[in-house]
Coordinates of C-alpha atoms in Angstrom, one line a residue:
M186 CA -25.8 -2.7 -12.5
C187 CA -25.1 -4.6 -9.2
A188 CA -21.5 -4.8 -9.9
A189 CA -18.8 -1.6 -11.0
E190 CA -15.2 -1.6 -11.3
T191 CA -13.2 0.8 -9.5
D192 CA -9.2 1.4 -9.3
T193 CA -9.2 -1.4 -6.7
G194 CA -10.7 -3.5 -8.8
M195 CA -14.4 -5.5 -9.5
T196 CA -17.0 -3.4 -6.9
V197 CA -19.7 -5.3 -5.4
T198 CA -22.3 -3.3 -4.4
P199 CA -24.0 -4.0 -1.8
S200 CA -26.8 -5.4 -4.3
A201 CA -24.0 -7.7 -6.1
Y202 CA -22.8 -9.0 -2.6
R203 CA -27.1 -10.0 -1.9
R204 CA -26.8 -12.0 -5.6
L205 CA -23.1 -13.6 -4.7
R206 CA -24.7 -14.7 -1.5
R207 CA -27.6 -16.0 -2.9
A208 CA -25.2 -18.0 -5.6
T209 CA -23.4 -20.3 -3.0
E210 CA -24.8 -24.1 -2.7
T211 CA -23.8 -24.8 0.7
F212 CA -24.2 -22.6 4.3
R213 CA -20.2 -23.3 4.7
A214 CA -19.9 -21.4 1.3
E215 CA -22.7 -18.4 2.7
L216 CA -20.7 -18.7 6.2
V217 CA -17.0 -18.0 4.0
V218 CA -18.3 -15.2 2.2
R219 CA -20.4 -13.4 5.1
L220 CA -17.0 -14.6 7.4
A221 CA -14.8 -12.2 4.3
G222 CA -17.2 -9.7 3.0
E223 CA -19.2 -8.5 6.9
V224 CA -16.1 -10.2 9.3
G225 CA -13.4 -8.8 7.2
L226 CA -11.4 -12.2 7.7
R227 CA -8.2 -13.2 5.3
P228 CA -9.3 -17.1 4.0
A229 CA -6.1 -17.9 6.6
E230 CA -8.4 -16.8 9.6
I231 CA -11.1 -18.2 8.8
A232 CA -9.0 -21.2 8.0
R233 CA -8.1 -20.8 11.7
L234 CA -11.2 -19.8 13.4
R235 CA -12.7 -22.2 16.3
P236 CA -16.6 -21.4 17.3
G237 CA -14.5 -20.6 21.2
D238 CA -13.2 -17.9 19.5
V239 CA -16.6 -15.9 19.5
G240 CA -16.8 -13.0 22.5
T241 CA -19.4 -10.8 24.4
Y242 CA -19.2 -7.5 25.3
D243 CA -22.3 -6.3 27.0
R244 CA -22.2 -1.8 26.3
D245 CA -25.0 -0.7 28.0
G246 CA -27.4 -2.9 28.1
T247 CA -26.3 -4.2 24.8
D248 CA -24.6 -6.8 23.8
H249 CA -22.0 -6.8 20.7
H250 CA -19.7 -9.8 19.1
F251 CA -16.2 -10.1 18.4
L252 CA -13.9 -12.6 17.1
A253 CA -10.6 -13.4 18.9
V254 CA -9.2 -14.1 14.9
P255 CA -6.3 -16.7 15.9
D256 CA -3.0 -15.5 14.0
E257 CA -0.6 -18.3 12.1
D258 CA 1.0 -19.3 15.6
D259 CA -2.2 -19.9 17.4
G260 CA -2.1 -16.1 19.5
I261 CA -4.2 -13.6 18.8
D262 CA -4.1 -11.2 15.6
R263 CA -7.3 -8.8 17.1
R264 CA -10.8 -8.4 17.5
A265 CA -13.3 -8.5 14.7
Y266 CA -16.2 -6.9 15.2
L267 CA -19.1 -10.0 14.7
P268 CA -22.3 -8.4 13.2
P269 CA -25.3 -9.9 15.4
D270 CA -26.9 -11.8 12.0
V271 CA -23.6 -13.2 11.4
E272 CA -23.1 -14.8 14.9
H273 CA -26.4 -16.3 15.1
D274 CA -25.5 -17.8 11.2
L275 CA -22.7 -19.1 12.8
R276 CA -23.7 -19.9 16.4
Q277 CA -26.4 -22.3 14.0
F278 CA -23.9 -24.0 11.6
V279 CA -21.7 -25.1 14.6
R280 CA -25.0 -26.6 16.3
A281 CA -26.1 -28.0 13.1
N282 CA -23.2 -29.5 12.6
D283 CA -21.7 -30.3 16.0
I284 CA -18.9 -28.3 15.7
E285 CA -16.8 -28.4 19.5
D286 CA -14.9 -25.0 20.7
E287 CA -12.2 -25.9 19.6
E288 CA -12.8 -27.4 16.9
R289 CA -12.1 -25.5 13.4
L290 CA -14.8 -24.0 11.8
V291 CA -14.3 -24.3 8.0
P292 CA -12.1 -27.9 8.7
V293 CA -10.2 -27.2 4.8
S294 CA -6.9 -25.1 4.1
P295 CA -6.7 -21.3 3.1
R296 CA -6.0 -22.1 -0.9
R297 CA -9.7 -23.8 -0.4
V298 CA -11.3 -21.1 1.1
Q299 CA -10.4 -18.8 -2.1
M300 CA -11.8 -21.4 -3.9
L301 CA -15.0 -21.6 -2.8
V302 CA -15.1 -17.7 -3.4
A303 CA -14.6 -18.1 -7.0
E304 CA -16.8 -21.1 -7.3
T305 CA -20.0 -19.0 -5.8
G306 CA -18.6 -16.3 -8.4
E307 CA -18.4 -18.6 -11.4
R308 CA -22.2 -19.8 -9.8
A309 CA -23.0 -15.9 -10.0
A310 CA -21.7 -14.8 -13.4
D311 CA -23.9 -17.9 -14.5
R312 CA -27.4 -17.4 -12.8
T313 CA -26.9 -13.3 -13.5
G314 CA -25.5 -13.4 -16.7
D315 CA -23.2 -10.8 -14.8
E316 CA -19.6 -11.9 -16.3
R317 CA -17.7 -9.5 -13.9
F318 CA -18.5 -12.1 -11.6
R319 CA -16.2 -14.7 -12.1
S320 CA -12.8 -12.4 -10.9
V321 CA -15.0 -11.8 -7.2
S322 CA -12.1 -13.1 -4.8
S323 CA -11.5 -12.5 -1.2
R324 CA -9.5 -9.6 -1.4
T325 CA -12.8 -8.7 -3.5
L326 CA -14.8 -9.0 -0.5
R327 CA -13.2 -7.3 1.9
Q328 CA -12.3 -4.2 -0.4
F329 CA -16.4 -4.7 -0.1
F330 CA -16.2 -4.8 4.3
A331 CA -14.0 -2.2 4.2
R332 CA -15.8 0.2 1.9
R333 CA -19.0 -0.3 2.6
L334 CA -17.9 0.5 6.7
L335 CA -16.1 4.0 4.9
A336 CA -18.6 4.8 2.8
E337 CA -22.1 4.2 3.4
E338 CA -22.4 3.4 7.3
G339 CA -19.4 6.4 8.4
V340 CA -17.5 4.7 10.4
D341 CA -14.2 5.9 11.8
P342 CA -11.3 4.4 9.6
H343 CA -9.0 4.0 12.6
V344 CA -12.0 1.3 14.0
V345 CA -12.4 0.2 10.6
A346 CA -7.9 -0.6 9.9
T347 CA -8.1 -1.8 13.8
V348 CA -10.8 -4.6 13.2
G349 CA -10.1 -5.3 9.4
G350 CA -6.3 -5.9 10.2
W351 CA -5.1 -2.3 8.3
G352 CA -2.6 -2.1 10.5
S353 CA -3.2 1.3 9.4
I354 CA -6.1 4.1 8.4
E355 CA -2.6 4.3 5.5
R356 CA -3.6 1.4 3.6
L357 CA -7.5 2.3 4.0
E358 CA -7.0 5.6 1.5
R359 CA -8.2 4.3 -1.7
F360 CA -10.6 2.8 -0.1
L361 CA -12.1 6.1 1.0
P362 CA -14.6 8.1 -0.9
D363 CA -13.1 11.7 -2.8
L364 CA -13.5 15.0 -0.8
D365 CA -13.5 18.2 -2.4
R366 CA -14.3 21.9 -0.5
G367 CA -18.6 21.7 -0.4
D368 CA -18.4 17.8 1.6
V369 CA -15.2 19.6 3.9
A370 CA -17.9 21.7 4.7
A371 CA -20.6 20.3 5.4
A372 CA -18.1 18.0 7.6
F373 CA -17.2 20.7 10.3
E374 CA -21.0 23.2 10.2
R375 CA -21.3 19.9 12.3
T376 CA -19.2 20.3 15.1
S377 CA -18.4 23.1 17.5
L378 CA -15.0 24.1 15.3
V379 CA -17.0 26.0 12.9
E380 CA -16.9 29.8 13.9
G381 CA -20.0 30.9 15.9
A382 CA -21.2 27.9 17.2
D383 CA -19.4 27.8 20.2
G384 CA -18.6 31.2 20.4
T385 CA -14.6 30.6 20.9
D386 CA -11.6 31.4 18.6
V387 CA -8.3 30.9 18.4
G388 CA -6.3 33.2 19.9
D389 CA -5.3 35.2 16.8
G390 CA -8.8 35.6 16.1
T391 CA -9.7 33.6 13.2
A392 CA -11.8 31.0 13.5
V393 CA -11.1 26.8 13.5
G394 CA -13.3 26.5 10.8
T395 CA -11.9 29.0 8.3
R396 CA -7.9 28.1 9.8
F397 CA -8.8 25.0 8.4
D398 CA -10.3 25.4 5.3
A399 CA -7.1 27.6 4.7
A400 CA -5.5 24.7 5.2
F401 CA -6.9 21.9 3.3
E402 CA -6.3 24.8 -0.1
R403 CA -2.3 24.7 1.2
I404 CA -1.6 20.9 1.4
R405 CA -3.7 20.5 -1.5
A406 CA -1.9 22.8 -3.3
A407 CA 1.0 21.3 -2.4
A408 CA 0.5 18.2 -2.8
D409 CA -1.9 18.9 -6.8
A410 CA 2.9 20.7 -7.5
L411 CA 4.3 17.2 -7.1
S412 CA 3.7 15.8 -10.4
T413 CA 5.0 18.5 -11.9
A414 CA 8.4 18.6 -10.8
S415 CA 11.1 15.9 -11.3
T416 CA 13.7 16.2 -9.3
R417 CA 13.8 16.1 -5.9
D418 CA 14.8 19.5 -4.9
G419 CA 11.9 20.2 -7.4
I420 CA 9.9 18.1 -5.4
E421 CA 10.5 19.6 -2.1
H422 CA 11.2 23.1 -3.4
R423 CA 7.0 22.9 -5.5
A424 CA 6.1 21.9 -2.1
C425 CA 7.4 24.7 0.6
E426 CA 6.4 27.2 -1.6
H427 CA 2.8 26.0 -1.9
L428 CA 2.5 26.2 2.1
V429 CA 3.5 29.2 2.4
D430 CA 1.6 30.8 -0.4
G431 CA -0.5 32.0 2.0
D432 CA -2.4 30.7 5.6
P433 CA -1.9 29.9 7.9
Y434 CA 1.8 28.6 7.5
V435 CA 4.8 31.1 7.8
V436 CA 7.5 29.3 7.2
A437 CA 7.7 25.6 6.0
W438 CA 11.4 23.5 4.9
I439 CA 12.4 19.7 4.7
G440 CA 15.8 18.3 6.5
Q441 CA 17.4 14.9 5.2
Q442 CA 19.0 13.1 7.9
R443 CA 22.8 12.7 7.8
G444 CA 24.7 11.1 10.0
D445 CA 24.0 12.0 13.5
S446 CA 22.3 15.2 12.1
I447 CA 19.6 16.5 10.2
S448 CA 20.6 19.3 7.4
V449 CA 17.7 22.1 6.0
T450 CA 17.8 21.5 2.4
T451 CA 14.6 23.0 1.4
A452 CA 13.4 26.5 3.3
A453 CA 10.4 29.0 1.9
G454 CA 8.6 32.0 4.1
A455 CA 9.5 34.8 6.6
G456 CA 12.3 35.0 8.6
G457 CA 16.7 34.7 7.4
A458 CA 17.3 33.0 11.0
E459 CA 19.1 29.2 9.7
L460 CA 17.3 26.1 11.1
D461 CA 20.9 24.4 12.4
G462 CA 21.2 22.0 16.0
I463 CA 18.5 19.4 15.0
S464 CA 19.1 15.8 16.3
P465 CA 17.6 12.7 14.7
D466 CA 18.2 11.0 18.1
D467 CA 16.2 13.7 20.3
G468 CA 12.9 16.3 20.1
A469 CA 10.4 16.4 17.9
V470 CA 12.7 16.3 15.2
G471 CA 14.2 12.2 16.4
E472 CA 10.1 11.4 17.8
A473 CA 8.8 12.1 14.2
L474 CA 11.1 10.6 12.8
A475 CA 10.9 7.0 15.0
A476 CA 7.4 6.8 15.9
D477 CA 6.9 8.2 11.8
D478 CA 4.2 10.5 13.2
V479 CA 3.4 14.0 13.4
R480 CA 4.6 15.9 16.1
T481 CA 3.1 18.9 16.8
T482 CA 3.5 22.1 19.4
E483 CA 1.6 24.9 20.7
D484 CA 4.5 27.0 21.7
V485 CA 8.2 26.6 20.6
R486 CA 9.3 28.8 23.4
S487 CA 7.9 27.1 26.2
D488 CA 7.8 23.3 24.4
S489 CA 12.0 21.7 24.9
A490 CA 11.1 19.4 22.1
F491 CA 11.3 22.0 20.2
A492 CA 14.2 24.1 21.1
A493 CA 16.6 24.0 18.0
W494 CA 13.2 25.8 16.7
R495 CA 13.5 29.5 18.9
D496 CA 15.3 31.6 17.0
H497 CA 13.8 30.7 14.4
A498 CA 10.6 31.2 15.4
D499 CA 11.6 34.7 16.2
A500 CA 13.0 35.6 12.8
G501 CA 10.2 33.8 11.4
G502 CA 7.0 35.6 13.3
Y503 CA 5.3 31.7 14.2
R504 CA 5.1 30.1 17.5
A505 CA 3.7 27.3 17.0
A506 CA 5.1 24.2 14.7
A507 CA 4.2 20.6 12.8
V508 CA 7.3 18.3 12.5
V509 CA 5.9 15.7 9.8
P510 CA 8.0 12.5 8.7
V511 CA 8.0 12.2 4.9
G512 CA 8.6 8.4 4.3
N513 CA 7.0 5.3 1.8
G514 CA 6.5 2.5 3.6
E515 CA 9.1 1.8 5.8
S516 CA 12.3 4.3 5.0
V517 CA 11.5 7.7 6.4
D518 CA 14.9 9.8 6.5
T519 CA 12.9 12.9 5.9
V520 CA 11.2 16.1 7.2
L521 CA 8.8 18.2 6.9
G522 CA 8.7 21.3 9.2
V523 CA 5.8 24.7 9.2
G524 CA 5.9 27.4 11.6
T525 CA 2.4 28.8 12.2
A526 CA 0.6 31.2 14.2
A527 CA -1.8 29.1 16.0
P528 CA -2.0 26.1 17.1
V529 CA -1.9 22.9 14.4
T530 CA -6.1 21.6 15.1
D531 CA -6.2 17.3 15.0
R532 CA -7.7 17.1 11.5
E533 CA -5.1 20.3 9.8
R534 CA -2.3 16.9 11.8
A535 CA -3.9 13.9 9.4
L536 CA -3.6 16.5 6.4
L537 CA 0.0 17.2 7.2
S538 CA -0.2 13.1 7.3
Y539 CA -1.6 12.6 4.2
L540 CA 1.1 15.8 2.3
G541 CA 4.4 13.4 4.4
R542 CA 3.5 11.1 2.4
R543 CA 2.8 11.7 -0.6
L544 CA 6.2 14.1 -0.4
G545 CA 8.1 10.0 0.5
Q546 CA 5.7 8.9 -2.5
A547 CA 6.8 11.4 -5.2
I548 CA 11.7 11.9 -4.2
T549 CA 11.0 7.7 -4.3
V550 CA 9.5 7.9 -7.7
V551 CA 12.3 10.6 -8.7
E552 CA 15.0 8.9 -7.3
Q553 CA 14.2 4.9 -8.9
R554 CA 14.3 7.2 -12.4
R555 CA 17.6 8.6 -11.2
L556 CA 18.8 5.4 -10.2
L557 CA 17.7 3.9 -14.3
L558 CA 19.2 7.0 -15.6
A559 CA 22.6 7.4 -13.7
D560 CA 26.2 6.5 -15.2
T561 CA 27.6 5.1 -11.5
V562 CA 25.6 3.0 -9.4
V563 CA 26.8 1.3 -6.0
E564 CA 24.9 -3.0 -6.2
L565 CA 24.4 -4.5 -3.4
T566 CA 24.7 -8.0 -2.8
F567 CA 22.5 -10.1 0.7
E568 CA 22.1 -12.9 1.8
S569 CA 19.8 -14.2 4.5
G570 CA 19.3 -17.1 6.6
D571 CA 16.7 -15.6 8.4
P572 CA 12.9 -17.4 8.3
D573 CA 11.1 -14.1 9.3
S574 CA 12.0 -13.4 5.5
F575 CA 9.1 -14.8 3.1
F576 CA 10.9 -16.3 0.3
A577 CA 14.0 -17.2 2.2
G578 CA 11.2 -19.0 4.6
L579 CA 9.5 -21.0 1.5
S580 CA 12.9 -21.8 0.4
G581 CA 13.0 -23.5 3.1
E582 CA 9.6 -24.6 4.5
H583 CA 9.7 -26.9 1.5
D584 CA 13.2 -27.9 0.6
C585 CA 12.8 -25.3 -3.0
T586 CA 14.9 -23.2 -4.8
V587 CA 12.8 -20.1 -5.9
T588 CA 14.1 -17.6 -8.8
L589 CA 13.0 -13.4 -9.0
D590 CA 11.2 -13.4 -12.8
G591 CA 10.3 -9.8 -12.3
V592 CA 8.5 -7.3 -9.5
V593 CA 5.8 -4.8 -10.0
P594 CA 4.3 -2.1 -7.4
G595 CA 0.9 -3.2 -6.1
E596 CA -1.6 -2.0 -4.1
A597 CA -1.6 -0.3 -0.3
G598 CA 2.2 -0.6 -0.6
A599 CA 2.1 -3.9 -1.6
L600 CA 5.1 -6.2 -4.6
V601 CA 4.1 -8.5 -6.9
Y602 CA 6.9 -10.4 -7.9
F603 CA 6.7 -13.1 -10.5
V604 CA 8.6 -15.9 -9.8
T605 CA 10.0 -19.6 -10.8
L606 CA 9.4 -22.3 -9.1
S607 CA 11.4 -25.6 -8.7
G608 CA 11.1 -28.2 -6.4
A609 CA 8.0 -28.5 -5.0
G610 CA 4.4 -28.5 -5.9
A611 CA 2.9 -25.8 -7.3
E612 CA -0.2 -25.7 -5.1
Q613 CA 1.6 -27.1 -2.5
V614 CA 3.6 -23.9 -1.8
L615 CA 0.0 -21.7 -2.2
S616 CA -1.8 -23.7 0.3
W617 CA 1.1 -22.7 2.7
A618 CA 1.1 -19.4 1.1
T619 CA -1.6 -18.0 1.4
D620 CA -1.3 -18.9 5.2
R621 CA 1.0 -16.6 6.7
A622 CA 0.7 -12.6 7.1
A623 CA 2.3 -11.2 4.8
V624 CA 1.1 -12.9 1.3
D625 CA -2.2 -10.5 1.1
D626 CA -3.0 -13.5 -2.7
A627 CA -1.5 -16.2 -5.0
R628 CA -2.4 -17.7 -7.9
L629 CA -0.6 -20.1 -10.2
V630 CA 0.5 -18.3 -13.3
R631 CA 2.0 -21.2 -16.0
D632 CA 3.0 -25.0 -14.6
Y633 CA 5.5 -26.5 -17.0
G634 CA 5.6 -29.5 -15.1
D635 CA 8.6 -29.2 -13.5
E636 CA 8.8 -25.7 -12.7
S637 CA 6.2 -23.1 -12.5
L638 CA 5.6 -19.4 -12.7
L639 CA 3.7 -17.4 -9.9
E640 CA 2.2 -14.2 -8.6
L641 CA 2.7 -13.7 -4.7
I642 CA 1.3 -10.2 -3.8
V643 CA 3.6 -9.6 -0.8
S644 CA 3.1 -6.8 2.1
G645 CA 4.6 -8.1 5.1
S646 CA 9.1 -9.1 5.8
E647 CA 11.3 -9.5 2.9
V648 CA 14.0 -8.6 2.4
A649 CA 13.4 -7.5 -1.3
T650 CA 11.0 -5.8 0.3
A651 CA 12.9 -3.7 2.6
L652 CA 15.2 -3.1 -0.2
V653 CA 12.6 -1.4 -2.7
E654 CA 11.4 0.2 0.7
H655 CA 15.0 2.5 0.5
G656 CA 15.0 3.2 -2.4
A657 CA 16.8 0.6 -4.1
T658 CA 15.2 -1.4 -7.1
V659 CA 16.2 -5.3 -7.4
G660 CA 17.4 -7.2 -10.7
E661 CA 17.9 -10.3 -9.1
M662 CA 17.2 -12.9 -5.7
E663 CA 16.9 -16.6 -5.6
A664 CA 15.9 -18.5 -2.6
T665 CA 17.3 -22.0 -2.3
S666 CA 16.7 -24.4 0.6
G667 CA 15.9 -21.9 3.3
T668 CA 18.7 -18.8 2.0
E669 CA 17.7 -16.0 -0.1
R670 CA 20.0 -13.7 -2.2
V671 CA 19.6 -10.6 -3.2
V672 CA 21.5 -7.9 -5.8
G673 CA 20.1 -4.5 -5.6
Q674 CA 21.4 -1.1 -7.1
V675 CA 21.5 2.3 -5.3
S676 CA 22.6 5.4 -6.6
A677 CA 26.3 5.7 -5.7
E678 CA 24.0 9.2 -3.2
T679 CA 22.7 7.4 -0.7
D680 CA 23.8 6.1 2.9
V681 CA 24.8 2.9 1.8
R682 CA 25.7 2.1 5.6
R683 CA 22.0 3.5 6.8
L684 CA 20.4 1.5 4.3
V685 CA 22.6 -2.3 4.7
T686 CA 22.0 -1.9 8.7
A687 CA 17.8 -1.0 8.5
V688 CA 17.3 -4.7 6.0
T689 CA 20.3 -6.3 8.8
D690 CA 18.3 -5.2 12.2
A691 CA 15.1 -6.1 10.5
F692 CA 16.7 -9.5 9.1
P693 CA 19.4 -10.5 12.2
D694 CA 20.7 -13.4 9.9
T695 CA 21.7 -11.1 7.0
D696 CA 24.7 -10.5 6.4
L697 CA 26.2 -8.3 2.8
L698 CA 28.4 -9.9 0.6
T699 CA 29.6 -7.4 -1.7
K700 CA 29.2 -3.9 -2.4
R701 CA 30.7 -2.6 -5.6
E702 CA 30.6 0.4 -7.5
R703 CA 29.5 -0.2 -11.4
D704 CA 29.9 1.6 -14.4
R705 CA 26.4 2.0 -16.7
P706 CA 28.1 1.4 -20.3
A707 CA 26.7 3.3 -23.0
E708 CA 25.4 1.3 -25.4
T709 CA 22.6 1.7 -27.6
P710 CA 20.4 -0.8 -26.0
T711 CA 20.7 0.7 -22.5
A712 CA 20.5 3.6 -23.7
F713 CA 17.6 3.5 -25.8
R714 CA 15.7 1.3 -23.1
A715 CA 16.5 4.1 -20.5
S716 CA 14.8 6.7 -22.5
L717 CA 11.6 4.5 -22.9
R718 CA 11.8 3.6 -18.9
D719 CA 12.0 7.7 -18.6
S720 CA 9.6 8.3 -21.2
L721 CA 6.9 6.1 -19.6
T722 CA 4.9 7.5 -16.4
E723 CA 5.2 5.4 -13.6
K724 CA 2.5 2.8 -13.7
Q725 CA 2.6 2.3 -17.3
S726 CA 5.7 1.1 -16.2
S727 CA 4.8 -1.2 -13.9
V728 CA 1.2 -2.5 -15.9
L729 CA 4.3 -3.4 -18.8
Q730 CA 6.5 -5.1 -16.8
A731 CA 3.3 -7.5 -14.6
A732 CA 1.6 -7.9 -18.1
F733 CA 5.4 -9.3 -19.7
H734 CA 6.1 -11.2 -16.1
A735 CA 3.1 -12.8 -16.0
G736 CA 2.6 -14.2 -19.9
Y737 CA 0.2 -11.7 -20.7
F738 CA 1.7 -10.9 -24.2
E739 CA 2.1 -15.4 -24.3
W740 CA -0.4 -17.6 -26.7
P741 CA -2.6 -18.6 -25.0
R742 CA -2.1 -16.0 -22.5
G743 CA -0.6 -17.2 -18.8
S744 CA -2.7 -14.9 -16.9
T745 CA -6.4 -12.6 -18.1
A746 CA -6.4 -9.4 -17.9
E747 CA -9.0 -8.9 -14.8
E748 CA -6.5 -11.3 -13.2
L749 CA -3.3 -9.0 -14.1
A750 CA -5.5 -5.7 -13.0
D751 CA -6.9 -7.7 -9.4
A752 CA -3.3 -8.1 -8.8
I753 CA -1.8 -4.6 -9.3
G754 CA -4.7 -2.8 -7.8
I755 CA -6.4 -1.6 -10.9
T756 CA -9.1 -1.8 -13.0
S757 CA -9.7 -4.1 -16.7
P758 CA -9.9 -0.6 -18.6
T759 CA -7.3 1.3 -17.2
L760 CA -5.1 -1.8 -18.1
H761 CA -6.0 -2.0 -21.2
N762 CA -5.5 2.0 -21.0
H763 CA -2.3 1.8 -19.6
L764 CA -1.1 -1.0 -21.6
R765 CA -1.9 0.4 -25.3
R766 CA -0.4 3.7 -24.3
A767 CA 3.0 1.9 -23.1
Q768 CA 3.2 -0.1 -26.6
Q769 CA 2.1 3.0 -28.8
K770 CA 5.7 4.1 -26.6
L771 CA 7.6 1.3 -27.1
L772 CA 6.7 0.5 -31.0
T773 CA 7.2 3.8 -31.8
A774 CA 10.5 4.0 -30.3
F775 CA 11.0 1.0 -32.1
F776 CA 10.6 2.7 -35.8
T777 CA 11.1 5.8 -35.9
D778 CA 13.8 8.4 -35.3
D779 CA 12.0 11.7 -35.5
Q780 CA 9.5 10.0 -33.3
R781 CA 10.5 9.7 -29.9
P782 CA 8.2 8.8 -26.6
G783 CA 6.5 11.1 -25.7
D784 CA 6.8 13.1 -28.3
P785 CA 3.0 15.8 -28.8
E786 CA 2.2 14.6 -32.7
S787 CA 2.3 10.5 -30.9
P788 CA -1.7 9.3 -31.4
W789 CA -1.2 8.3 -27.3
A790 CA 0.4 11.2 -26.0
E791 CA 0.1 12.5 -22.4
D792 CA -3.1 14.8 -21.8

C-alpha cells in the first residue's frame, strides 16, 4: 500500500511521495512538491522564495544549505534546512530559467501553489488508481516532512519545530509515534542515565533510570485518569491522587491565580502544612506562569524562587520540586506543583510539561460543557479595529463583510471558521488569506453569487480565537471594513477583568462594549439541546457542527468527507464513525422518550 490514513488526514508514505513526484508534469511543479515535502515550506513561503535566500554553512568541512524563509513583511521568519539534492535541483531550475537572486523563484500566488499540489495529486490518482491521492495538499506534504524526520529519521523534535516553523514542540505531538515502556526502556539503555551505565546514582540511592520509569508510570496514570472526571474539581483531584500513589512524588497540588495570589484548590500527599504566600508575580510560580514553562529546583530550602515552599517541604518530607503551568493555548492561570526526594530530570520535566497541557485541555472541556449547561452566563461584546486581528484585517483590506456561521476546534490548537463573505470575490480573499501567517489553510465551500461560504483554518492572531483560548464560547462575529465585533459567553465564575485585559493587551485597538448577565430560559428546545450536547463527546459535537456548517448534509454537498476530515485533522473513516454516532444520538433524542442520548441500550452506545 503506497498511502495510508491516520488521525491527521491522508498520510503520505515515502513510496507514495515518490509516486507523487513522478506525477508532476513540469520542473516547477516538482520543485514546489519538494519544497513542501522535503523542506517543510508553506504555500505562501514558496511563493515568496528567491534564489538569494539560499545560504551555505560549513561544519567540519561539510557544506550545509539553509533557506532564509521570508515572511509577509519581507523579513526573515526562520532558517529552513535545504537537503543537498533539493538544493541541487533548485540551483538547476534557477540556471535553466535565468532567475536573478532577488526575483521570485515561483512567481505565482500562494493559492496557485496549493493548486499545483492538488493537480499533481489528481494526476497521481489517475495514473495509480489510488483515489486517496486526490486528497493530497500542501498541508499533507508538510505533515509528511514532519513525520518522516521525527518517526523515521529520529531528528530532535526541537530541531524539526525550528526548521519547519511550528513554533513549539507541542504542535508536533500529533506526528510523534506512540511509545510504550519498551520503547522508553530501549531509549534509556543507550544513555548513561541507566543504573550501572556510569556508576552514578542520585542522592537517595535510586538510579535515574529507575526513577524515570516510576515518574513515567505516575504521570501516565494521572493523564489517563483525566477522561473519567466530569468536573474541574474531579480532574484536579484525580491528577494529584494518581501522582502521589507511589514513587517518586510525595506531594502534589494545584493552584489557580485569583487576583494577586495563588489559591491552592487541590492537594494530595504527605504533610499537614498549608502552602500559602505564593504570588503569581514572583518566584518559581510566577516564572512558570509568565514563561509557560516548567520550573524546577534541587533544593527548596536554598532556592529563593521556592522560598514559599520551605515549610511545606519540611512537613511533606521532600527536597526537590517542580512547578508546571496548566494551560490550553495562551490561557495559563493555573499551576501544578510536585514535591520529590530527588532532582527532576530533563526528560521527566518534559513529561510533566505534557501533563500540564493535558490538564489544561481537560479543564477547558469541562468548563465549556458547564458553560453550555449553566442557567446564568456572562455575555461580553468586543469591538476591534486592530488590523492584527485576522478578520478585522481581512475586512479592512478588501472592504467587505465577514459573518461567522460556526467555529469548531481543528488540529494543533487551530480553529476552523466557517464564514459568509459578501462584498468581495472569494478567490481574491482566499489568495490573500493563504498568504497570512495566521492561516493554515483556506478554501471555498459554496459560491452563492453575491455571497460565498469560506472555510478558514486559523491558528494565529485573532480576537475570537483569543476568547476561545480563555474559555469563552463565541456565538457571533462580524467584521466590516476593518471593524470586527465579537460576542462571547463565559461562566459567571470567570475572572472577566483578567480575560478582558488579556484580549486588549494582545489587540490594543479593542474595546469591551458591553458586559451583561443573561439567564438562559428553561424552554424545551434549550433543554433538549443542552441534554444532547452533554451526551455527545467533544469530537462528535465538533464533527457534527463542522459537517453542518460546511454543507455536508446539503444536496449537492458543499464539502466531501475527505475535505471535512482534512480540515478537522482526522481520517475519513473516523469522521464517518463520529458522524454516525452523533446522528444516532440526535435521532434517538428526537424520536423517543424512553431512550435518551447515551442510553446503553442504544446500538451506538460508547464503549
